[in-house]
Amino acid sequence: MEIITRADAESVGAYAASIIADVVTRADGRATLGLATGSSPLPTYAALAALVRAGDLDLARCQAFALDEYVGLPAGHPQSYREVIRRTVVEPLGMDPDLVHVPDGAAANPAAAAAAYDRTIAEAGGIDVQILGIGSNGHIAFNEPTSSMTSRTRVKTLTARTRRDNARYFDSPDDVPVHCITQGLGTIGESRRALLVATGANKATAVAAMIEGPLSAMCPASVLQLHPHATVVIDDEAAGQLAGIEHYRDIQLRRPEWQPR
Ligand code: PGA
């Protein structure tokens, strides 16, 4: 796992965006991106949008797959991840909506929709770079604690803590859906590169468990310890509980070739 620390959320986003831009450029503009929702990747998307606006990056031919979606929200609900991805990623980054996939949370059979989504990712050739946030309980996508490390895209039940964390987006906490479709930890583990961004002190415990804790289903993000190319970009607050922080900083300083363009 590469650990990159930056002073604040904006610098985290700029660094993460430079990694994504590098992957897209190397793929001649045809990379497949894995998209996360939530507040953590917003500075990354903002930095990518600035590169697109400046003419330094073109994402129009990139394919993309969202990590997850609520089950049961009506089509077009502003908090459905399909809508969130449209507003925060597809439009500002100039992506082709036909190439951007989100699990079908309104399907009559969500379990079948989840399995079909997993197959579609594989048929598209897999994910080149998977953007991830981390929940305060250590989840990635909606893989809550106790999720199987080899799980595939499936229907999951959200924990009370996750529903509380996400209540800020809804009129009432009771409006937060109870179920979701989420890519599995096994699905995420197949991405060719994993890029997790985390900022703020409320992520420090989960970040420390992910990086330094044991591989454990109680911290689903710890599965990234098994990933062949995982990069974690965090701000100083999110790094606040890492016992080995000086060691990671030392490595950063001594390995300038790790810096993307
Ligand atoms: P956040 O959510 O980026 O809004 O903090 C992350 C997550 O729950 O995975």
Coordinates of C-alpha atoms and ligand atoms in Angstrom, one line a residue:
M1 CA 0.0 0.0 0.0
E2 CA 1.4 3.4 -0.9
I3 CA 0.6 6.0 1.8
I4 CA 0.6 9.6 0.6
T5 CA -0.1 12.4 3.1
R6 CA -1.1 16.0 2.2
A7 CA -1.9 19.0 4.3
D8 CA -5.6 19.4 3.4
A9 CA -8.5 18.0 1.3
E10 CA -7.8 20.2 -1.7
S11 CA -4.2 18.9 -2.0
V12 CA -5.5 15.3 -1.5
G13 CA -7.9 15.9 -4.4
A14 CA -5.2 17.4 -6.6
Y15 CA -2.8 14.5 -6.0
A16 CA -5.5 11.8 -6.6
A17 CA -6.6 13.6 -9.7
S18 CA -3.1 13.6 -11.1
I19 CA -3.0 9.8 -10.6
I20 CA -6.3 9.4 -12.5
A21 CA -5.2 11.7 -15.3
D22 CA -2.0 9.7 -15.6
V23 CA -4.0 6.4 -16.0
V24 CA -6.3 8.0 -18.6
T25 CA -3.4 9.5 -20.6
R26 CA -1.5 6.2 -20.6
A27 CA -4.7 4.4 -21.8
D28 CA -5.0 6.9 -24.7
G29 CA -8.2 8.4 -23.2
R30 CA -10.0 5.1 -23.0
A31 CA -9.5 4.1 -19.4
T32 CA -12.3 2.5 -17.3
L33 CA -12.8 4.4 -14.0
G34 CA -14.5 3.2 -10.8
L35 CA -16.5 6.0 -9.3
A36 CA -17.2 6.7 -5.6
T37 CA -19.9 8.9 -4.3
G38 CA -19.8 10.7 -0.9
S39 CA -18.0 13.9 0.1
S40 CA -14.4 12.5 0.1
P41 CA -13.8 12.3 -3.7
L42 CA -15.4 15.7 -4.4
P43 CA -12.1 17.6 -4.4
T44 CA -10.7 14.9 -6.7
Y45 CA -13.6 15.4 -9.1
A46 CA -13.1 19.2 -8.8
A47 CA -9.4 18.9 -9.7
L48 CA -10.3 16.6 -12.6
A49 CA -12.9 19.0 -13.9
A50 CA -10.3 21.8 -13.8
L51 CA -8.0 19.7 -15.9
V52 CA -10.8 19.0 -18.4
R53 CA -11.8 22.7 -18.6
A54 CA -8.1 23.7 -19.2
G55 CA -8.0 21.2 -22.1
D56 CA -5.4 19.1 -20.4
L57 CA -7.6 16.0 -20.0
D58 CA -10.4 14.4 -22.0
L59 CA -12.6 11.9 -20.3
A60 CA -15.3 11.7 -23.0
R61 CA -14.2 8.2 -24.2
C62 CA -13.7 6.8 -20.7
Q63 CA -16.1 4.2 -19.4
A64 CA -17.1 4.3 -15.7
F65 CA -18.8 2.1 -13.1
A66 CA -20.2 3.5 -9.8
L67 CA -19.5 1.5 -6.7
D68 CA -23.0 1.3 -5.3
E69 CA -26.6 2.5 -5.3
Y70 CA -29.5 2.7 -2.9
V71 CA -32.3 0.2 -3.4
G72 CA -35.8 1.5 -3.6
L73 CA -35.4 5.2 -4.4
P74 CA -37.6 6.2 -7.3
A75 CA -35.8 6.9 -10.6
G76 CA -34.6 10.5 -10.7
H77 CA -34.5 10.9 -6.9
P78 CA -31.9 13.6 -6.3
Q79 CA -30.0 11.4 -3.7
S80 CA -30.0 8.3 -5.9
Y81 CA -26.3 7.7 -6.8
R82 CA -27.2 7.7 -10.5
E83 CA -28.3 11.3 -10.0
V84 CA -25.4 12.2 -7.7
I85 CA -22.9 10.7 -10.2
R86 CA -24.6 12.7 -13.1
R87 CA -24.4 16.0 -11.1
T88 CA -20.9 15.6 -9.6
V89 CA -19.0 13.6 -12.2
V90 CA -20.6 13.0 -15.6
E91 CA -21.5 16.6 -16.3
P92 CA -18.6 18.6 -14.8
L93 CA -16.0 16.1 -16.1
G94 CA -17.5 16.0 -19.6
M95 CA -18.1 12.2 -19.6
D96 CA -20.4 10.4 -22.0
P97 CA -23.5 9.4 -20.0
D98 CA -23.9 6.3 -22.1
L99 CA -20.5 5.0 -20.9
V100 CA -21.2 5.6 -17.2
H101 CA -22.9 2.7 -15.4
V102 CA -24.6 2.7 -12.0
P103 CA -26.3 -0.4 -10.4
D104 CA -30.0 -0.5 -10.9
G105 CA -31.5 0.2 -7.5
A106 CA -35.0 0.5 -8.9
A107 CA -34.9 -3.0 -10.5
A108 CA -37.8 -5.4 -9.7
N109 CA -35.2 -8.0 -8.8
P110 CA -32.2 -6.1 -7.2
A111 CA -30.3 -9.4 -6.6
A112 CA -30.4 -10.2 -10.3
A113 CA -29.5 -6.6 -11.2
A114 CA -26.5 -6.8 -8.8
A115 CA -25.2 -10.0 -10.4
A116 CA -25.7 -8.6 -13.9
Y117 CA -23.7 -5.5 -12.9
D118 CA -20.8 -7.6 -11.7
R119 CA -20.8 -9.4 -15.1
T120 CA -20.9 -6.1 -17.0
I121 CA -17.8 -4.9 -15.2
A122 CA -15.9 -8.1 -16.2
E123 CA -17.2 -7.9 -19.8
A124 CA -16.0 -4.3 -20.0
G125 CA -12.5 -5.6 -19.2
G126 CA -12.4 -4.5 -15.5
I127 CA -11.6 -1.3 -13.8
D128 CA -8.3 0.5 -14.5
V129 CA -8.5 2.8 -11.5
Q130 CA -11.0 2.5 -8.7
I131 CA -11.7 5.6 -6.6
L132 CA -12.7 4.9 -3.1
G133 CA -13.7 6.7 0.1
I134 CA -13.8 5.0 3.5
G135 CA -16.7 5.1 6.0
S136 CA -16.2 6.0 9.6
N137 CA -16.8 2.3 10.3
G138 CA -14.2 1.2 7.8
H139 CA -16.6 0.3 5.0
I140 CA -15.6 0.7 1.3
A141 CA -18.5 1.1 -1.1
F142 CA -21.3 -0.2 1.0
N143 CA -19.4 -3.2 2.3
E144 CA -20.2 -2.9 5.9
P145 CA -18.2 -4.6 8.7
T146 CA -18.4 -8.4 8.5
S147 CA -18.6 -8.3 4.7
S148 CA -16.9 -11.2 3.0
M149 CA -13.5 -10.4 1.6
T150 CA -14.4 -12.3 -1.5
S151 CA -17.9 -10.9 -2.0
R152 CA -19.3 -9.9 -5.4
T153 CA -21.7 -7.2 -6.3
R154 CA -24.9 -7.9 -4.2
V155 CA -27.7 -6.5 -2.1
K156 CA -26.6 -5.4 1.4
T157 CA -28.3 -4.0 4.4
L158 CA -26.9 -0.6 5.6
T159 CA -25.9 -0.3 9.3
A160 CA -27.5 2.2 11.5
R161 CA -24.2 4.1 11.6
T162 CA -24.0 4.4 7.8
R163 CA -27.6 5.5 7.6
R164 CA -26.9 8.1 10.3
D165 CA -23.8 9.3 8.5
N166 CA -25.8 9.7 5.2
A167 CA -28.9 11.2 6.8
R168 CA -27.4 14.7 6.1
Y169 CA -28.4 14.2 2.4
F170 CA -32.0 13.4 3.2
D171 CA -34.9 15.4 4.6
S172 CA -35.3 13.0 7.5
P173 CA -33.0 10.1 8.8
D174 CA -35.9 7.7 8.2
D175 CA -35.8 8.5 4.5
V176 CA -32.3 6.9 4.1
P177 CA -32.9 3.6 2.4
V178 CA -32.2 0.4 4.4
H179 CA -30.8 -1.6 1.5
C180 CA -28.3 -1.0 -1.3
I181 CA -26.5 -2.7 -4.2
T182 CA -22.8 -2.6 -3.7
Q183 CA -19.8 -3.9 -5.6
G184 CA -18.2 -6.6 -3.4
L185 CA -14.8 -6.6 -1.8
G186 CA -13.8 -9.3 -4.2
T187 CA -15.0 -7.1 -7.1
I188 CA -13.1 -4.1 -5.9
G189 CA -10.1 -6.2 -5.3
E190 CA -9.9 -7.0 -9.0
S191 CA -9.4 -3.3 -10.0
R192 CA -6.0 -2.8 -11.5
R193 CA -5.4 0.2 -9.3
A194 CA -7.2 1.2 -6.1
L195 CA -7.1 4.9 -5.1
L196 CA -8.6 5.6 -1.7
V197 CA -9.0 9.2 -0.5
A198 CA -9.8 10.2 3.1
T199 CA -9.8 13.5 4.9
G200 CA -10.8 14.8 8.4
A201 CA -10.3 13.6 11.9
N202 CA -13.5 11.5 11.9
K203 CA -11.8 9.1 9.4
A204 CA -8.5 8.7 11.5
T205 CA -9.6 5.6 13.4
A206 CA -10.8 3.8 10.2
V207 CA -7.7 4.8 8.3
A208 CA -5.4 3.5 11.0
A209 CA -7.4 0.2 11.1
M210 CA -7.2 -0.1 7.3
I211 CA -3.5 0.5 7.0
E212 CA -2.1 -0.9 10.3
G213 CA -4.8 -3.0 11.8
P214 CA -5.1 -6.7 11.1
L215 CA -6.8 -7.9 7.9
S216 CA -10.3 -8.1 9.3
A217 CA -13.8 -8.3 8.0
M218 CA -14.6 -5.8 10.8
C219 CA -12.6 -3.2 8.8
P220 CA -13.6 -4.0 5.2
A221 CA -11.1 -1.5 3.9
S222 CA -8.3 -3.6 5.3
V223 CA -8.8 -5.8 2.2
L224 CA -6.7 -3.2 0.4
Q225 CA -3.7 -4.7 2.2
L226 CA -4.1 -7.6 -0.3
H227 CA -4.4 -5.3 -3.4
P228 CA -1.5 -5.4 -5.7
H229 CA -1.6 -1.7 -6.3
A230 CA -3.4 0.3 -3.7
T231 CA -2.7 4.0 -3.1
V232 CA -4.1 5.8 0.0
V233 CA -4.1 9.6 -0.2
I234 CA -5.0 11.2 3.1
D235 CA -4.8 14.6 4.8
D236 CA -2.9 15.2 8.1
E237 CA -6.1 14.9 10.1
A238 CA -7.1 11.5 8.7
A239 CA -3.5 10.4 9.3
G240 CA -3.7 11.4 12.9
Q241 CA -3.9 7.9 14.4
L242 CA -1.2 6.2 12.3
A243 CA 1.5 4.8 14.5
G244 CA 3.9 4.6 11.6
I245 CA 3.3 8.1 10.1
E246 CA 6.9 9.2 10.3
H247 CA 8.0 6.0 8.4
Y248 CA 5.4 6.6 5.7
R249 CA 6.5 10.3 5.3
D250 CA 10.1 9.2 5.1
I251 CA 9.2 6.8 2.3
Q252 CA 7.3 9.5 0.5
L253 CA 10.4 11.8 0.6
R254 CA 12.8 9.2 -0.6
R255 CA 10.7 7.8 -3.4
P256 CA 10.0 10.9 -5.7
E257 CA 9.6 8.5 -8.6
W258 CA 6.3 7.5 -7.1
Q259 CA 4.9 10.9 -7.8
P260 CA 2.6 10.9 -10.8
R261 CA 3.3 13.4 -13.6
Ligands
PGA1 P1 -17.9 10.4 2.8 O1 -18.4 8.8 2.8 O2 -16.9 10.4 1.7 O3 -19.1 11.2 2.5 O4 -17.2 10.6 4.1 C1 -17.4 7.8 2.6 C2 -18.1 6.5 2.7 O5 -19.1 6.4 3.5 O6 -17.7 5.5 2.1

